[in-house]
Amino acid sequence: MEFSLIDRIRQRTAQARDDVHLGIGDDAALLNVPAGQQLVAAIDTLVDGVHFPHGTAAADIGWKALAVNLSDLAAMGATPAWALLALTMPDAEAGFVDGLADGFAQLAQAHRLALVGGDTTRGPLALSVAVHGFVPSGHALLRAGAQVGDAICVTGTLGDAAAGLQLLQESGNTDAHAAYLIERLNRPTPRVEAGLVLRGQAHACIDVSDGLLADLGHLCAASGVGATLDVSRLPRSHALLDLLGEQASRELALTGGDDYELCFTAPVERVAALQSELARLGCGAAVIGRIVAGSGVHVHDADGQALAFERRGWDHFGA
Amino acid sequence: MEFSLIDRIRQRTAQARDDVHLGIGDDAALLNVPAGQQLVAAIDTLVDGVHFPHGTAAADIGWKALAVNLSDLAAMGATPAWALLALTMPDAEAGFVDGLADGFAQLAQAHRLALVGGDTTRGPLALSVAVHGFVPSGHALLRAGAQVGDAICVTGTLGDAAAGLQLLQESGNTDAHAAYLIERLNRPTPRVEAGLVLRGQAHACIDVSDGLLADLGHLCAASGVGATLDVSRLPRSHALLDLLGEQASRELALTGGDDYELCFTAPVERVAALQSELARLGCGAAVIGRIVAGSGVHVHDADGQALAFERRGWDHFGA
């Protein structure tokens, strides 16, 4: 890691953790995984103009790069611990690095996560974050495990981030609703605490990063089951419904990416208790469908009428 | 990770390890760190046209992306275990991904390293690899720890990769010497086994990625000491000496990056035994100087005449 930049980033992300034997500053970090815990590890990249609009504020980029990774830990029911940050940018602009580190640190501190190492390189703006957490051995939440008859639930609201992106690209709308949706795009809230509640309670879980249809499809494929979804029950924010109406908001809630809510399945009789527990965290959880025998995700309206959707979610290399 | 690409990469990098509870395919990997071991973690990025020449073969890129990370583990005296791969590329070209995965896998298999997760995104070609290994708790090799009077040693030969880069950029030379030097650039050999030998024997260690002067400077700063280097003792390959001669080869050996040799310090009386042990691995180790009180790296020739060098190594954001 470039030394002047390291120091700037290190100063801004300082977070004491007893399990960090050696953090930033040597060839690698030295870390202690607590006894009885498994290490949970994931990596995700954000590319300028692909995963965030060009011109996004540095602090938002820093926040989001960590948020999308914490969301992966949340989906496993893991407690966050450490991150490595690989930052590529065209030139070493101190103000940009400071902003980015501040946004990263703001979210890191909320989860007591320590930045323990990294790399800064010259090139087109992009960030890869590798994140590490713990689960009690053998108790992670997985995509596999959904059972026929399970209720399918989703936290929070869907479609907001996709609407926020449309607003940024297509309109000059800056009212409160627009601001809310753009904030949802730029500052997603990883559902870490919800994941901890769901561990040992939900049968299967995935985070909604590429769009509900795509991600629920992954969960079903991993579990060897199918799903039916009632579009009328998709949780949507007041901002989304007010701005886009029922029909357009449904489409975004089904296919829009970047919301980083958790989609999970659980026995029907357990759902009410889980909803109460999540509500105590300030996290809504709506029942949106059922796990069925077979394969694929089948969407219907409130009357049971089948619906087809062309675009099934975010394809990183799609047309 | 994009699903068709994941499968291609997973098929090519399959490596069974008992400590991988869950590898590629869920939101995160689940991993077991052995009792009594610390986790050693690092991340490094390669950017097209910055860390490898544009047009480099996919297999070489895949190899090098892992090699530069394994070199960080080597410098800590760690045993490699797992990696996460974040791959960004302009389009999803199967042949390129296959080649890249093959090059990565070739080196991974040599070290029994398992690829346990990743991310593929669209954007300018770049790879970030996060690598994980183990050391017995409290026994890692560090940059700090060099003591006044220590011998300064370096494995292998220096300057080869920098010469290889010059050859690619400036000449059509394709003789055996040139081919050797270009291979050193494209397929660096991380000194993993040497690092294991040095653990518990060397006082301090760093890998030479940015150039000897720069990296030895980091080691000295971390240890609170200075260094004197005898340029006449810098180990250089026959290819480098034959092609460039004594003077130019010295400069590259001092300031050229990308060799991924280990620079370490050890008590003078221990060096001969260490050299024998390393020689059994096929790894040369030359004594190139001494640790002294003070700070900074001071270079002299065989007669003790002080020398100054303008360029001190690879600066990622330099002019």
XYZ file of C-alpha atoms in Angstrom:
638
model
C 0.000 0.000 0.000
C 1.208 3.466 -0.874
C 2.598 4.896 2.327
C 1.236 8.425 2.489
C -2.188 7.134 1.484
C -2.082 4.260 3.949
C -1.489 6.666 6.767
C -4.403 8.855 5.746
C -6.671 5.839 5.515
C -5.346 4.259 8.710
C -5.871 7.445 10.711
C -9.455 7.645 9.543
C -10.353 4.013 10.070
C -8.673 3.290 13.410
C -10.718 0.701 15.292
C -9.266 -1.212 18.205
C -10.061 -4.922 18.299
C -8.413 -7.437 20.587
C -8.381 -10.028 17.813
C -6.139 -7.914 15.555
C -2.588 -8.949 16.406
C -1.122 -6.834 13.590
C -3.111 -4.547 11.288
C -2.063 -2.205 8.471
C 1.679 -1.752 8.009
C 3.374 -5.071 7.296
C 3.142 -7.416 4.301
C -0.012 -8.978 5.747
C -2.307 -8.724 8.754
C -2.185 -11.177 11.667
C -5.588 -12.063 13.051
C -7.026 -14.321 15.731
C -10.245 -16.185 15.007
C -12.023 -16.952 18.301
C -12.258 -20.606 19.350
C -15.443 -22.335 18.230
C -16.022 -19.836 15.429
C -15.756 -20.271 11.689
C -14.249 -17.573 9.515
C -16.747 -16.118 7.017
C -15.066 -14.416 4.042
C -16.307 -12.622 0.943
C -15.062 -10.115 -1.631
C -16.958 -7.596 -3.764
C -15.864 -4.916 -6.183
C -17.400 -1.562 -7.055
C -16.403 -0.043 -10.398
C -16.902 3.638 -11.254
C -19.834 4.049 -13.631
C -20.923 0.434 -13.207
C -21.749 0.000 -9.517
C -22.076 3.671 -8.703
C -22.741 6.630 -11.029
C -19.656 8.535 -12.086
C -19.401 11.578 -9.844
C -20.755 9.870 -6.732
C -19.392 11.490 -3.576
C -16.224 9.838 -2.245
C -17.798 9.210 1.165
C -20.755 7.435 -0.433
C -18.392 5.246 -2.464
C -16.431 4.321 0.662
C -19.603 3.512 2.574
C -21.105 1.466 -0.225
C -17.947 -0.568 -0.888
C -18.109 -1.815 2.678
C -21.919 -2.046 2.796
C -22.210 -4.485 -0.100
C -19.671 -6.733 1.598
C -21.264 -6.502 5.041
C -24.485 -7.511 3.316
C -22.821 -10.791 2.314
C -21.880 -11.390 5.954
C -25.436 -10.497 7.004
C -26.830 -13.104 4.622
C -24.672 -15.735 6.353
C -25.701 -14.618 9.834
C -22.113 -13.599 10.561
C -20.690 -11.005 12.956
C -18.347 -8.607 11.080
C -14.740 -8.354 12.209
C -12.136 -7.255 9.637
C -11.740 -5.904 6.129
C -9.026 -5.510 3.496
C -9.403 -2.635 1.020
C -7.933 -2.592 -2.485
C -8.329 0.895 -3.901
C -7.533 1.709 -7.525
C -7.748 5.320 -8.674
C -6.372 7.451 -11.499
C -4.366 9.749 -9.242
C -3.602 10.087 -5.560
C -5.933 12.915 -4.630
C -5.826 13.387 -0.862
C -9.295 14.919 -0.533
C -10.882 12.043 -2.394
C -9.050 9.438 -0.324
C -10.001 11.196 2.898
C -13.666 11.308 1.912
C -13.656 7.695 0.883
C -11.952 6.613 4.098
C -14.415 8.677 6.145
C -17.429 7.029 4.484
C -15.886 3.594 4.916
C -15.028 4.315 8.546
C -18.496 5.594 9.389
C -20.039 2.237 8.524
C -17.079 0.234 9.852
C -17.344 1.854 13.273
C -21.062 1.120 13.458
C -20.152 -2.560 13.197
C -16.865 -2.446 15.137
C -15.098 -3.601 11.993
C -11.342 -3.002 11.713
C -9.589 -2.240 8.425
C -6.504 -4.464 8.728
C -4.782 -4.088 5.381
C -5.016 -2.986 1.816
C -3.469 -1.919 -1.412
C -3.607 1.321 -3.363
C -2.862 1.252 -7.057
C -3.093 3.552 -10.025
C -5.799 2.816 -12.584
C -9.463 3.402 -13.360
C -11.453 4.083 -10.155
C -12.555 0.840 -8.488
C -12.610 -0.664 -4.998
C -12.466 -4.274 -3.920
C -13.212 -5.016 -0.290
C -12.621 -8.399 1.282
C -14.604 -8.740 4.470
C -14.270 -11.244 7.298
C -16.580 -12.230 10.103
C -17.440 -15.112 12.395
C -20.240 -17.584 12.941
C -20.407 -20.307 15.574
C -19.010 -23.337 13.718
C -21.638 -25.073 11.607
C -24.356 -22.490 12.269
C -24.121 -20.163 9.270
C -27.226 -19.215 7.326
C -27.023 -20.676 3.822
C -28.786 -20.329 0.485
C -29.449 -24.040 0.619
C -31.973 -25.264 3.194
C -35.288 -23.813 2.047
C -38.094 -26.364 2.526
C -41.349 -26.833 0.677
C -44.053 -24.926 2.562
C -41.664 -22.311 3.983
C -42.789 -18.725 3.978
C -40.593 -16.453 1.847
C -39.866 -13.149 3.552
C -37.902 -10.041 2.761
C -36.631 -7.318 5.075
C -37.215 -3.602 4.536
C -38.439 -2.411 1.146
C -37.418 -3.315 -2.408
C -36.894 -1.262 -5.565
C -35.712 1.901 -3.845
C -32.115 1.808 -5.044
C -33.109 1.088 -8.648
C -35.514 4.041 -8.522
C -32.764 6.184 -7.025
C -30.522 5.324 -9.945
C -33.241 6.222 -12.453
C -33.768 9.536 -10.688
C -30.062 10.343 -10.871
C -29.867 9.418 -14.539
C -33.128 10.735 -15.899
C -34.510 13.591 -13.852
C -33.635 16.638 -11.888
C -36.145 15.658 -9.197
C -34.733 16.652 -5.839
C -37.789 16.492 -3.584
C -37.813 14.541 -0.339
C -38.930 11.303 -1.996
C -36.173 11.509 -4.586
C -33.603 12.315 -1.924
C -34.731 9.287 0.089
C -34.431 6.934 -2.880
C -31.031 8.280 -3.913
C -29.851 7.860 -0.321
C -31.000 4.234 -0.479
C -28.812 3.803 -3.580
C -25.760 5.562 -2.190
C -25.904 4.480 1.439
C -27.400 0.985 1.619
C -27.868 -0.382 5.130
C -26.517 -3.907 5.425
C -28.886 -6.025 7.523
C -26.211 -7.348 9.845
C -28.305 -7.428 13.038
C -31.225 -8.996 11.172
C -28.906 -11.738 9.920
C -27.870 -12.510 13.489
C -31.532 -12.824 14.502
C -32.264 -15.093 11.532
C -29.342 -17.445 12.239
C -30.761 -20.661 13.662
C -34.315 -19.491 12.832
C -34.490 -19.126 9.057
C -34.016 -22.157 6.811
C -32.249 -20.248 4.037
C -31.121 -16.704 3.303
C -29.587 -14.541 0.567
C -29.073 -10.821 0.206
C -30.900 -8.984 -2.572
C -28.058 -7.430 -4.533
C -28.919 -8.317 -8.128
C -32.731 -8.140 -7.836
C -35.279 -10.267 -6.015
C -36.125 -12.574 -8.925
C -32.468 -13.307 -9.620
C -31.416 -13.726 -6.004
C -34.444 -15.736 -4.901
C -33.742 -17.852 -7.988
C -30.240 -18.560 -6.642
C -31.677 -19.500 -3.243
C -34.198 -21.870 -4.870
C -31.556 -23.468 -7.095
C -29.248 -24.022 -4.108
C -32.141 -25.511 -2.109
C -33.588 -27.612 -4.945
C -37.024 -26.034 -4.652
C -39.267 -23.530 -6.417
C -41.017 -20.391 -5.212
C -44.293 -18.563 -5.759
C -44.368 -14.808 -5.189
C -47.388 -12.576 -4.726
C -46.365 -9.234 -6.259
C -49.036 -7.368 -4.344
C -47.204 -8.202 -1.134
C -43.796 -6.857 -2.185
C -42.792 -4.306 0.463
C -42.269 -0.890 -1.100
C -41.462 2.456 0.452
C -43.922 5.329 0.458
C -41.407 7.266 -1.622
C -41.306 4.587 -4.311
C -45.089 4.126 -4.436
C -45.764 7.864 -4.466
C -43.287 8.575 -7.237
C -43.815 5.557 -9.473
C -47.225 4.093 -8.639
C -48.242 0.499 -8.132
C -47.246 -1.024 -11.457
C -43.797 0.479 -12.019
C -42.861 0.012 -8.373
C -43.696 -3.709 -8.620
C -41.316 -4.146 -11.519
C -38.485 -2.384 -9.709
C -39.161 -4.345 -6.517
C -38.905 -7.603 -8.473
C -35.947 -6.828 -10.698
C -34.094 -3.819 -9.306
C -30.718 -4.474 -7.732
C -28.699 -2.794 -5.015
C -31.247 -2.828 -2.158
C -29.184 -5.187 0.070
C -32.208 -6.435 1.962
C -32.296 -10.052 3.132
C -34.590 -12.582 1.498
C -35.122 -15.595 3.757
C -37.377 -18.578 4.178
C -38.730 -19.924 7.457
C -41.456 -22.269 8.689
C -44.787 -20.433 8.471
C -45.492 -20.910 12.181
C -42.220 -19.201 13.109
C -42.714 -16.066 11.009
C -44.756 -13.935 13.426
C -42.185 -14.340 16.209
C -39.352 -13.520 13.784
C -41.202 -10.426 12.582
C -41.539 -9.229 16.185
C -37.879 -9.809 16.878
C -36.837 -7.976 13.695
C -39.261 -5.138 14.441
C -37.425 -4.551 17.718
C -34.355 -3.789 15.522
C -36.435 -1.365 13.464
C -36.404 -3.829 10.588
C -39.622 -4.736 8.810
C -40.075 -8.200 7.323
C -42.870 -8.986 4.865
C -44.127 -12.400 3.809
C -44.104 -12.354 0.011
C -44.599 -15.955 -1.025
C -44.118 -19.661 -0.410
C -41.517 -22.277 -1.209
C -42.993 -25.000 -3.447
C -41.795 -28.258 -4.966
C -40.154 -27.931 -8.361
C -37.873 -25.148 -9.527
C -37.876 -21.503 -10.562
C -39.606 -18.418 -9.242
C -43.250 -18.045 -10.268
C -44.872 -14.647 -9.856
C -48.591 -14.041 -9.504
C -50.841 -11.146 -8.508
C -53.248 -10.962 -5.561
C -55.864 -12.951 -7.523
C -53.416 -15.750 -8.299
C -53.026 -14.644 -11.942
C -49.563 -15.638 -13.243
C -47.306 -12.803 -14.408
C -44.191 -12.862 -16.576
C -41.242 -10.495 -16.282
C -38.699 -10.056 -19.023
C -35.805 -8.683 -17.066
C -34.948 -10.949 -14.164
C -32.322 -8.841 -12.472
C -28.933 -7.327 -12.792
C -26.655 -9.158 -15.211
C -23.090 -7.888 -14.875
C -22.326 -8.697 -18.470
C -25.849 -8.327 -19.920
C -26.734 -6.314 -23.005
C -20.075 -13.704 -8.823
C -21.483 -14.144 -12.311
C -22.751 -17.699 -12.510
C -21.485 -19.004 -15.823
C -18.084 -17.479 -15.112
C -17.989 -18.786 -11.564
C -18.513 -22.286 -12.814
C -15.720 -21.989 -15.361
C -13.373 -20.641 -12.722
C -14.479 -23.134 -10.075
C -13.966 -26.095 -12.393
C -10.455 -24.933 -13.173
C -9.401 -24.148 -9.629
C -10.889 -27.117 -7.730
C -8.669 -27.887 -4.751
C -9.915 -30.019 -1.885
C -8.981 -28.801 1.582
C -10.433 -30.141 4.821
C -10.520 -26.647 6.301
C -12.938 -25.327 3.650
C -16.400 -25.883 5.092
C -18.089 -24.052 2.213
C -16.293 -22.603 -0.811
C -17.567 -20.800 -3.917
C -21.334 -20.645 -4.339
C -22.959 -18.895 -1.372
C -22.792 -15.275 -0.216
C -19.515 -15.977 1.586
C -17.083 -18.801 2.263
C -16.979 -20.704 5.577
C -13.473 -21.568 6.710
C -11.818 -23.256 9.680
C -8.570 -21.818 11.011
C -6.596 -24.580 12.768
C -6.197 -24.288 16.542
C -3.003 -22.544 17.621
C -2.662 -20.737 14.284
C -3.092 -17.096 13.429
C -4.807 -16.046 10.222
C -2.500 -14.124 7.875
C -4.378 -11.979 5.346
C -3.360 -9.644 2.526
C -4.811 -8.127 -0.638
C -3.123 -6.948 -3.824
C -4.423 -5.627 -7.107
C -3.048 -5.919 -10.630
C -4.262 -3.342 -13.158
C -3.925 -3.786 -16.929
C -1.135 -1.603 -18.271
C 0.103 -0.716 -14.794
C 1.128 -3.995 -13.160
C 1.375 -6.014 -16.341
C 1.818 -4.821 -19.934
C -1.387 -4.589 -21.933
C -1.635 -7.757 -24.008
C -0.060 -10.049 -21.412
C -1.313 -13.624 -21.778
C -4.349 -14.399 -19.614
C -2.591 -17.335 -17.945
C 0.345 -15.111 -16.966
C -2.040 -12.532 -15.494
C -3.820 -15.216 -13.463
C -0.526 -16.618 -12.203
C 0.899 -13.227 -11.310
C -2.220 -12.027 -9.479
C -1.835 -14.929 -7.098
C 1.980 -14.828 -7.022
C 2.204 -11.258 -5.753
C -0.167 -12.161 -2.930
C 1.588 -15.408 -2.042
C 4.742 -13.338 -1.853
C 3.150 -11.326 0.975
C 2.412 -14.562 2.825
C 5.981 -15.737 2.175
C 7.334 -12.548 3.726
C 5.371 -13.336 6.904
C 6.531 -16.963 6.997
C 2.956 -18.135 6.471
C 1.573 -21.310 4.926
C -0.954 -20.454 2.156
C -4.499 -21.736 2.479
C -7.267 -19.811 0.692
C -7.893 -16.982 -1.749
C -10.737 -14.742 -2.888
C -10.592 -13.408 -6.454
C -12.230 -10.188 -7.627
C -12.032 -10.051 -11.407
C -13.031 -6.960 -13.364
C -12.999 -7.107 -17.163
C -14.582 -5.263 -20.061
C -16.546 -8.240 -21.350
C -17.131 -11.844 -20.372
C -14.844 -13.612 -22.808
C -14.786 -17.302 -21.947
C -11.357 -18.026 -23.437
C -9.762 -15.224 -21.469
C -11.398 -16.310 -18.227
C -10.356 -19.916 -18.814
C -6.744 -18.909 -19.434
C -6.699 -16.686 -16.401
C -8.189 -19.390 -14.192
C -5.704 -21.929 -15.552
C -2.725 -19.702 -14.723
C -4.117 -18.967 -11.277
C -4.829 -22.662 -10.663
C -1.366 -23.768 -11.739
C 0.246 -21.746 -8.966
C -2.577 -22.406 -6.488
C -2.196 -26.152 -6.844
C 1.546 -25.946 -6.284
C 0.753 -24.472 -2.871
C -2.441 -26.459 -2.156
C -4.316 -23.171 -2.052
C -8.098 -23.241 -2.534
C -10.036 -20.481 -4.287
C -13.022 -20.113 -1.950
C -14.922 -17.162 -3.368
C -14.912 -14.175 -5.622
C -16.658 -11.582 -7.657
C -16.721 -10.861 -11.374
C -17.639 -7.402 -12.545
C -17.641 -5.406 -15.758
C -15.043 -2.655 -16.060
C -11.445 -2.008 -17.057
C -9.320 -5.170 -16.694
C -8.032 -5.580 -13.137
C -7.750 -8.330 -10.535
C -7.719 -8.098 -6.772
C -6.766 -11.221 -4.869
C -7.170 -11.550 -1.119
C -5.017 -14.347 0.199
C -5.130 -16.150 3.527
C -2.638 -18.364 5.297
C -1.559 -19.497 8.742
C 1.347 -19.048 11.113
C 1.730 -20.563 14.564
C 0.357 -17.840 16.850
C 2.937 -15.170 17.619
C 5.599 -16.571 15.270
C 5.117 -14.567 12.081
C 8.085 -12.957 10.363
C 7.745 -9.177 10.552
C 9.333 -6.099 9.003
C 10.102 -4.928 12.505
C 12.794 -6.820 14.403
C 16.012 -6.116 12.495
C 18.897 -5.580 14.909
C 22.062 -3.559 14.553
C 24.777 -5.887 13.286
C 22.387 -8.209 11.424
C 23.411 -9.400 8.012
C 21.029 -8.268 5.255
C 20.284 -11.033 2.779
C 18.189 -11.445 -0.324
C 16.951 -14.608 -2.008
C 17.397 -15.369 -5.714
C 18.381 -12.546 -8.039
C 17.218 -8.956 -8.375
C 16.477 -6.698 -11.355
C 15.269 -9.453 -13.675
C 11.631 -8.435 -13.819
C 12.467 -4.765 -14.432
C 14.775 -5.815 -17.272
C 12.029 -8.055 -18.637
C 9.670 -5.095 -18.714
C 12.238 -2.954 -20.542
C 12.757 -5.727 -23.078
C 9.029 -5.978 -23.734
C 8.675 -2.232 -24.111
C 11.832 -1.278 -25.948
C 13.251 -4.135 -27.974
C 12.363 -7.058 -30.134
C 15.019 -9.147 -28.414
C 13.712 -12.696 -28.115
C 16.891 -14.650 -27.357
C 17.148 -17.028 -24.402
C 18.299 -14.314 -22.003
C 15.397 -12.059 -22.943
C 12.930 -14.921 -22.666
C 14.250 -15.728 -19.192
C 13.889 -12.145 -17.980
C 10.396 -11.762 -19.434
C 9.404 -15.026 -17.754
C 10.671 -13.600 -14.474
C 8.351 -10.604 -15.037
C 5.299 -12.624 -16.056
C 5.659 -15.653 -13.802
C 7.277 -14.581 -10.536
C 7.969 -17.383 -8.075
C 6.758 -16.478 -4.594
C 9.304 -17.639 -2.006
C 6.791 -19.456 0.162
C 9.050 -22.349 1.227
C 11.921 -19.951 1.918
C 9.628 -17.913 4.168
C 8.812 -21.032 6.172
C 12.527 -21.731 6.641
C 13.178 -18.149 7.716
C 10.376 -18.099 10.288
C 11.957 -18.271 13.725
C 15.426 -17.752 12.186
C 15.401 -14.349 10.528
C 14.920 -11.204 12.632
C 12.948 -9.323 9.963
C 11.673 -9.915 6.452
C 9.929 -8.145 3.555
C 9.279 -9.103 -0.034
C 10.892 -7.074 -2.798
C 7.920 -5.873 -4.798
C 8.621 -2.161 -5.238
C 12.422 -2.367 -5.499
C 15.140 -3.236 -2.983
C 15.907 0.323 -1.860
C 12.247 1.090 -1.241
C 11.401 -2.193 0.442
C 14.538 -2.418 2.567
C 13.746 1.169 3.525
C 10.348 0.035 4.812
C 11.977 -2.779 6.795
C 14.488 -0.340 8.338
C 11.779 2.188 9.206
C 9.655 -0.491 10.862
C 12.686 -1.748 12.806
C 14.052 1.696 13.745
C 17.454 0.992 12.188
C 19.514 1.866 9.123
C 21.222 -0.282 6.504
C 24.397 -0.279 4.461
C 24.366 -2.101 1.125
C 27.344 -3.205 -0.950
C 26.129 -2.953 -4.565
C 28.842 -5.281 -5.791
C 27.197 -8.069 -3.825
C 23.716 -7.697 -5.267
C 22.753 -11.090 -6.715
C 22.049 -10.816 -10.425
C 21.213 -13.462 -12.988
C 23.586 -14.370 -15.803
C 20.901 -13.187 -18.214
C 20.757 -9.745 -16.613
C 24.537 -9.339 -16.397
C 25.106 -10.557 -19.960
C 22.462 -8.297 -21.464
C 22.981 -5.134 -19.423
C 26.462 -5.309 -17.927
C 27.611 -4.496 -14.420
C 26.508 -0.884 -14.097
C 22.995 -1.002 -15.530
C 22.255 -4.294 -13.802
C 23.188 -2.743 -10.443
C 20.686 0.030 -10.914
C 17.893 -2.379 -11.794
C 18.793 -4.663 -8.892
C 18.540 -1.719 -6.505
C 15.450 -0.026 -7.857
C 13.558 -2.435 -10.120
C 10.310 -3.802 -8.789
C 8.374 -7.003 -9.345
C 11.046 -9.571 -8.443
C 9.194 -10.927 -5.377
C 12.344 -12.151 -3.700
C 12.615 -11.995 0.086
C 14.908 -9.501 1.798
C 15.645 -10.569 5.360
C 18.004 -9.849 8.210
C 19.584 -12.406 10.531
C 22.441 -12.643 13.013
C 25.696 -12.952 11.065
C 26.589 -16.237 12.738
C 23.330 -17.826 11.623
C 23.604 -16.925 7.933
C 25.703 -19.854 6.668
C 23.277 -22.410 8.118
C 20.309 -20.521 6.662
C 21.992 -20.385 3.259
C 22.465 -24.174 3.352
C 18.875 -24.759 4.313
C 17.621 -22.446 1.558
C 19.979 -24.028 -0.973
C 18.283 -27.369 -0.322
C 15.093 -25.700 -1.629
C 16.973 -24.532 -4.704
C 16.892 -20.985 -3.368
C 20.057 -18.892 -3.294
C 20.537 -16.290 -0.571
C 23.221 -13.595 -0.823
C 24.543 -11.379 1.952
C 24.313 -7.825 0.605
C 24.878 -5.604 3.616
C 24.530 -4.908 7.317
C 21.995 -3.357 9.628
C 23.425 -0.270 11.331
C 22.275 2.225 13.932
C 20.454 5.232 12.535
C 18.026 5.310 9.643
C 17.858 5.023 5.878
C 19.545 2.774 3.344
C 23.121 3.726 2.472
C 24.646 2.237 -0.655
C 28.354 1.809 -1.277
C 30.541 -0.029 -3.748
C 33.108 -2.749 -3.030
C 35.675 -0.119 -1.976
C 33.304 1.478 0.505
C 32.679 4.481 -1.775
C 29.188 5.923 -1.111
C 26.792 5.948 -4.067
C 23.577 7.887 -4.610
C 20.581 6.688 -6.603
C 17.885 9.007 -7.849
C 15.061 6.571 -8.323
C 14.436 4.596 -5.164
C 11.812 2.196 -6.427
C 8.380 1.843 -7.791
C 6.034 4.657 -6.799
C 2.465 3.781 -7.695
C 1.553 7.412 -8.117
C 4.959 8.748 -9.170
C 5.575 10.965 -12.163
